XYZ file of C-alpha atoms in Angstrom:
343
model
C 88.882 237.906 108.442
C 86.333 238.171 111.232
C 85.588 237.203 114.837
C 82.890 234.887 116.145
C 81.845 234.726 119.783
C 79.932 231.886 121.424
C 78.533 231.560 124.921
C 80.218 228.969 127.155
C 77.404 228.280 129.612
C 79.364 225.715 131.610
C 82.119 228.195 132.458
C 79.893 231.281 132.403
C 82.064 232.991 129.780
C 82.413 233.615 126.051
C 84.726 231.940 123.572
C 86.109 233.968 120.687
C 87.607 232.764 117.431
C 89.492 234.819 114.875
C 88.774 233.309 111.464
C 90.021 233.890 107.924
C 87.607 233.148 105.083
C 88.269 232.423 101.420
C 85.866 234.603 99.440
C 85.767 232.131 96.539
C 85.306 228.829 98.387
C 83.763 230.166 101.641
C 86.196 227.935 103.574
C 87.367 229.264 106.935
C 90.723 228.966 108.672
C 91.209 229.365 112.420
C 93.830 231.997 113.260
C 93.435 232.497 117.014
C 91.294 231.533 120.000
C 92.527 234.211 122.394
C 89.892 235.406 124.822
C 88.377 238.839 124.302
C 90.159 239.288 120.976
C 88.878 242.261 118.967
C 89.556 244.775 116.204
C 91.513 242.576 113.763
C 93.204 244.633 111.050
C 95.383 243.643 108.078
C 98.643 245.475 107.515
C 98.526 247.369 104.185
C 100.781 244.784 102.513
C 98.620 241.885 103.769
C 101.569 240.100 105.400
C 100.626 240.755 109.018
C 97.498 240.809 111.098
C 97.165 243.063 114.125
C 94.493 242.799 116.796
C 93.761 243.767 120.381
C 93.808 241.102 123.086
C 94.364 240.971 126.851
C 97.960 240.508 127.949
C 99.816 240.531 131.236
C 99.429 244.318 131.423
C 95.981 244.922 129.988
C 94.741 244.976 126.415
C 97.630 245.399 123.969
C 98.302 245.312 120.219
C 99.370 241.871 118.992
C 100.823 241.200 115.547
C 100.479 237.815 113.846
C 102.643 236.948 110.787
C 100.069 235.560 108.376
C 102.486 233.011 106.865
C 103.148 231.374 110.224
C 104.316 232.092 113.749
C 102.830 233.197 117.028
C 101.092 236.470 117.689
C 103.198 238.681 119.954
C 102.353 241.938 121.751
C 104.357 244.855 120.408
C 103.884 247.234 123.314
C 102.940 247.500 126.979
C 100.720 250.537 127.437
C 100.138 250.582 131.220
C 96.468 251.533 130.886
C 95.807 249.208 127.960
C 94.811 250.173 124.426
C 91.322 251.145 123.278
C 91.839 251.151 119.492
C 94.579 251.430 116.856
C 95.166 252.064 113.140
C 97.938 251.158 110.674
C 99.659 253.912 108.705
C 99.247 253.414 104.955
C 102.885 252.321 104.535
C 102.476 249.695 107.267
C 105.475 250.942 109.251
C 103.683 252.712 112.097
C 100.600 252.200 114.241
C 98.645 254.903 116.021
C 96.678 253.967 119.127
C 94.547 255.447 121.889
C 95.216 254.770 125.556
C 94.183 256.374 128.833
C 96.494 259.130 129.975
C 98.223 258.341 133.235
C 97.271 260.652 136.079
C 100.225 261.669 138.262
C 99.840 260.698 141.891
C 99.308 263.488 144.391
C 101.661 262.792 147.287
C 99.687 265.165 149.499
C 96.384 263.397 148.831
C 94.807 261.837 151.912
C 94.519 258.092 151.094
C 91.207 257.997 152.988
C 89.744 260.912 151.016
C 88.489 259.763 147.620
C 86.426 262.844 146.821
C 86.705 264.445 143.375
C 85.292 267.368 141.423
C 82.028 266.322 139.786
C 81.791 267.208 136.106
C 79.262 266.785 133.313
C 78.890 263.055 133.867
C 76.677 260.252 135.134
C 75.382 260.262 138.693
C 76.978 256.820 139.073
C 80.489 258.168 138.420
C 82.863 257.170 141.233
C 86.018 258.961 140.078
C 87.532 261.315 137.553
C 87.580 259.811 134.054
C 90.971 259.686 132.347
C 91.852 261.632 129.233
C 92.282 259.481 126.120
C 95.658 260.166 124.504
C 96.957 259.382 120.999
C 100.293 257.583 120.685
C 102.308 256.177 117.787
C 104.681 253.216 117.706
C 106.558 251.443 114.941
C 105.483 247.929 113.991
C 108.423 246.361 115.841
C 107.250 247.895 119.104
C 109.932 250.576 119.308
C 109.872 254.370 119.541
C 106.519 254.769 121.295
C 105.625 258.452 121.420
C 102.641 260.397 122.737
C 101.257 262.797 120.127
C 98.513 264.641 121.988
C 99.491 267.145 124.652
C 98.699 266.376 128.308
C 95.087 267.311 129.039
C 93.870 266.790 125.466
C 91.351 263.957 125.155
C 90.072 262.111 122.071
C 87.409 260.270 124.008
C 84.888 260.395 126.832
C 83.241 257.737 128.967
C 80.681 257.322 126.146
C 82.461 258.302 122.916
C 85.816 257.467 121.371
C 87.477 259.060 118.378
C 88.585 257.049 115.392
C 92.095 257.325 113.943
C 92.537 258.062 110.241
C 95.966 258.451 108.597
C 96.697 260.782 105.705
C 98.143 259.131 102.580
C 101.632 260.530 103.257
C 101.605 259.447 106.915
C 102.181 263.007 108.097
C 98.803 263.627 109.740
C 96.095 261.905 111.761
C 92.425 262.924 111.691
C 90.746 262.631 115.122
C 87.846 263.944 117.196
C 88.834 265.997 120.260
C 86.495 266.506 123.216
C 86.564 269.323 125.812
C 86.660 266.835 128.712
C 86.482 263.055 129.167
C 83.135 263.370 131.004
C 80.307 261.473 129.312
C 78.057 264.537 129.220
C 80.445 266.224 126.780
C 80.231 263.433 124.199
C 78.235 265.639 121.798
C 80.807 268.461 121.891
C 83.534 266.867 119.802
C 85.575 268.796 117.221
C 87.431 267.372 114.235
C 91.157 268.013 114.261
C 94.312 267.102 112.361
C 97.418 266.095 114.314
C 100.867 266.660 112.830
C 102.659 263.339 113.427
C 106.086 264.983 113.422
C 105.404 267.797 115.893
C 102.169 266.792 117.631
C 100.631 270.154 116.717
C 96.844 270.098 116.558
C 94.852 272.021 113.925
C 91.072 272.365 114.014
C 89.278 271.301 110.839
C 86.500 273.908 111.141
C 85.995 277.198 112.935
C 84.520 276.902 116.429
C 82.035 274.165 115.525
C 81.137 271.445 118.055
C 79.218 268.231 117.522
C 81.559 266.821 114.857
C 82.794 263.220 114.669
C 84.422 260.574 112.444
C 86.828 262.715 110.351
C 88.570 260.828 107.521
C 90.937 261.786 104.688
C 90.035 261.180 101.058
C 92.585 259.128 99.016
C 94.486 262.297 98.037
C 94.433 263.720 101.591
C 93.198 267.014 100.112
C 89.705 266.668 101.583
C 88.334 265.463 104.906
C 84.848 264.053 105.439
C 83.233 264.307 108.861
C 79.823 263.761 110.444
C 77.875 266.717 111.820
C 74.205 267.186 112.858
C 72.081 269.238 110.462
C 72.389 272.954 111.274
C 74.450 272.036 114.336
C 71.406 270.871 116.331
C 72.277 267.614 118.182
C 68.698 266.305 117.897
C 68.749 266.549 114.095
C 69.861 263.863 111.624
C 73.597 263.498 111.101
C 75.007 264.503 107.730
C 78.372 263.954 106.060
C 80.257 267.166 105.359
C 83.368 267.427 103.204
C 86.028 270.051 103.902
C 88.482 270.980 101.132
C 91.851 271.550 102.831
C 93.125 273.688 99.943
C 90.195 276.017 99.268
C 88.445 275.849 102.648
C 85.123 274.931 101.009
C 82.856 273.052 103.397
C 79.508 271.525 102.367
C 77.128 268.723 103.238
C 77.187 265.902 100.700
C 74.083 264.212 102.119
C 71.639 267.060 102.838
C 69.393 266.088 99.914
C 69.548 262.415 100.843
C 67.780 263.380 104.073
C 68.855 260.358 106.095
C 70.524 259.879 109.491
C 74.058 258.821 108.493
C 75.779 256.329 110.781
C 78.661 255.189 108.570
C 80.794 256.690 105.786
C 83.908 255.508 103.939
C 85.919 256.924 101.024
C 86.431 255.009 97.784
C 89.585 255.236 95.696
C 87.819 257.392 93.089
C 87.029 260.118 95.638
C 83.363 259.209 96.176
C 81.854 258.170 99.510
C 79.882 255.088 100.497
C 77.440 255.919 103.301
C 75.102 253.868 105.475
C 71.949 255.289 107.023
C 68.605 254.337 108.469
C 66.089 254.066 105.626
C 62.571 253.776 107.028
C 62.402 250.274 108.616
C 65.782 249.013 107.364
C 69.372 250.104 106.781
C 70.281 251.580 103.422
C 73.523 252.177 101.545
C 74.412 254.807 98.937
C 77.404 255.893 96.857
C 77.721 259.681 97.066
C 79.783 261.518 94.441
C 79.216 265.067 95.627
C 76.665 267.402 97.184
C 73.264 266.349 95.852
C 74.589 263.431 93.805
C 74.094 259.851 94.952
C 72.928 256.403 93.890
C 71.583 253.508 95.994
C 73.709 250.427 96.678
C 71.534 247.277 96.755
C 71.688 245.134 99.901
C 69.335 242.373 98.760
C 67.309 240.762 101.530
C 69.500 242.257 104.263
C 67.555 244.624 106.500
C 70.086 245.458 109.200
C 73.828 246.022 108.740
C 76.367 245.580 111.527
C 80.101 245.947 111.056
C 81.420 246.513 107.541
C 84.638 246.962 105.588
C 85.198 248.478 102.166
C 88.067 248.206 99.700
C 89.241 251.164 97.622
C 87.714 249.626 94.464
C 84.279 249.114 96.037
C 84.281 245.503 97.278
C 82.085 245.438 100.384
C 82.122 242.986 103.302
C 79.507 243.327 106.018
C 77.506 241.570 108.717
C 73.840 241.565 107.821
C 70.587 240.182 109.152
C 67.094 239.841 107.693
C 63.553 239.693 109.011
C 63.815 235.949 109.695
C 67.598 235.626 109.451
C 70.178 236.247 112.222
C 73.443 237.952 111.437
C 75.764 236.393 108.840
C 78.751 237.586 106.835
C 78.014 238.930 103.326
C 80.260 239.953 100.430
C 79.698 242.205 97.421
C 82.534 242.027 94.820
C 81.343 245.431 93.600
C 78.790 247.959 94.771
C 76.388 246.909 92.019
C 76.682 243.172 92.758
C 74.110 241.092 94.624
C 75.266 240.291 98.187
C 76.775 236.808 98.575
C 76.185 235.050 101.900
C 79.545 233.691 103.071
C 78.627 232.078 106.391
C 75.774 230.029 107.849
C 76.559 230.004 111.567
C 72.920 230.553 112.508
C 71.244 227.862 110.443
C 68.363 226.229 112.284
């Protein structure tokens, strides 16, 4: 399932389509034409499809029964929703929304001054903290997990949300403030879903991002610049939650990592810049990796990966605009599924 967007020059807007594709026949099926639809995500059992789309009260989570029916919003976050993630049992969704700022009754309505922080010179107001909430799939029992004042995003960066296998924890990136200038000061943390308690993944180390649990939830991978220097290449580190061991799995690969995902066997698939093109590797431990062939694709956009190694991604070539590609296994040759940009 994927989204296409086309320019509507007559109405000076864009038209989006949410499509489902059959990997065997390459036939597509239209699922939705809602405007500004984004982040489609299957429920773990494959019976429902969730996505973000504008509603009467901002961008909300909508759930579409895949066997028929209309997509309905399951919540009404006043500030709208920035991203979400299914729990592995499909019963709960975590999401990020802007924290509401209480109104100051003593504030002069004609005085819009504010304390300037580490942000852009074009900033016209205080940025809001990004809070983590959970809600069940029926839209009930919405609950804020992060404490007031804790932010998992800035004006430039936004944490992902990764569930542990047992649904008891969420891996996130926490920032000191929501100001854009603090976007390189993130720290990986684990949130207890039951209590909301926050536990740092490492000791007093800033510059981390993209924490994710391995399939057993005994290890967490995260991205961190080499030697902690922001200007250096980004590496993937793996922290063992039982022993405390913490090591870079990609130091010897010597590439700037921009994407990493766990496989069911406990190895990682990583994407990185590789000279004049994007490259992909399967990493099985510190200093152990093997290349994943991408064929004629030179640049990789969005991607998704199954636990057994099937890979779906948007790729483009030297003389070929972006299309959707599929690899049944990491060793397979990429199969081009779409031809939207034929000319």
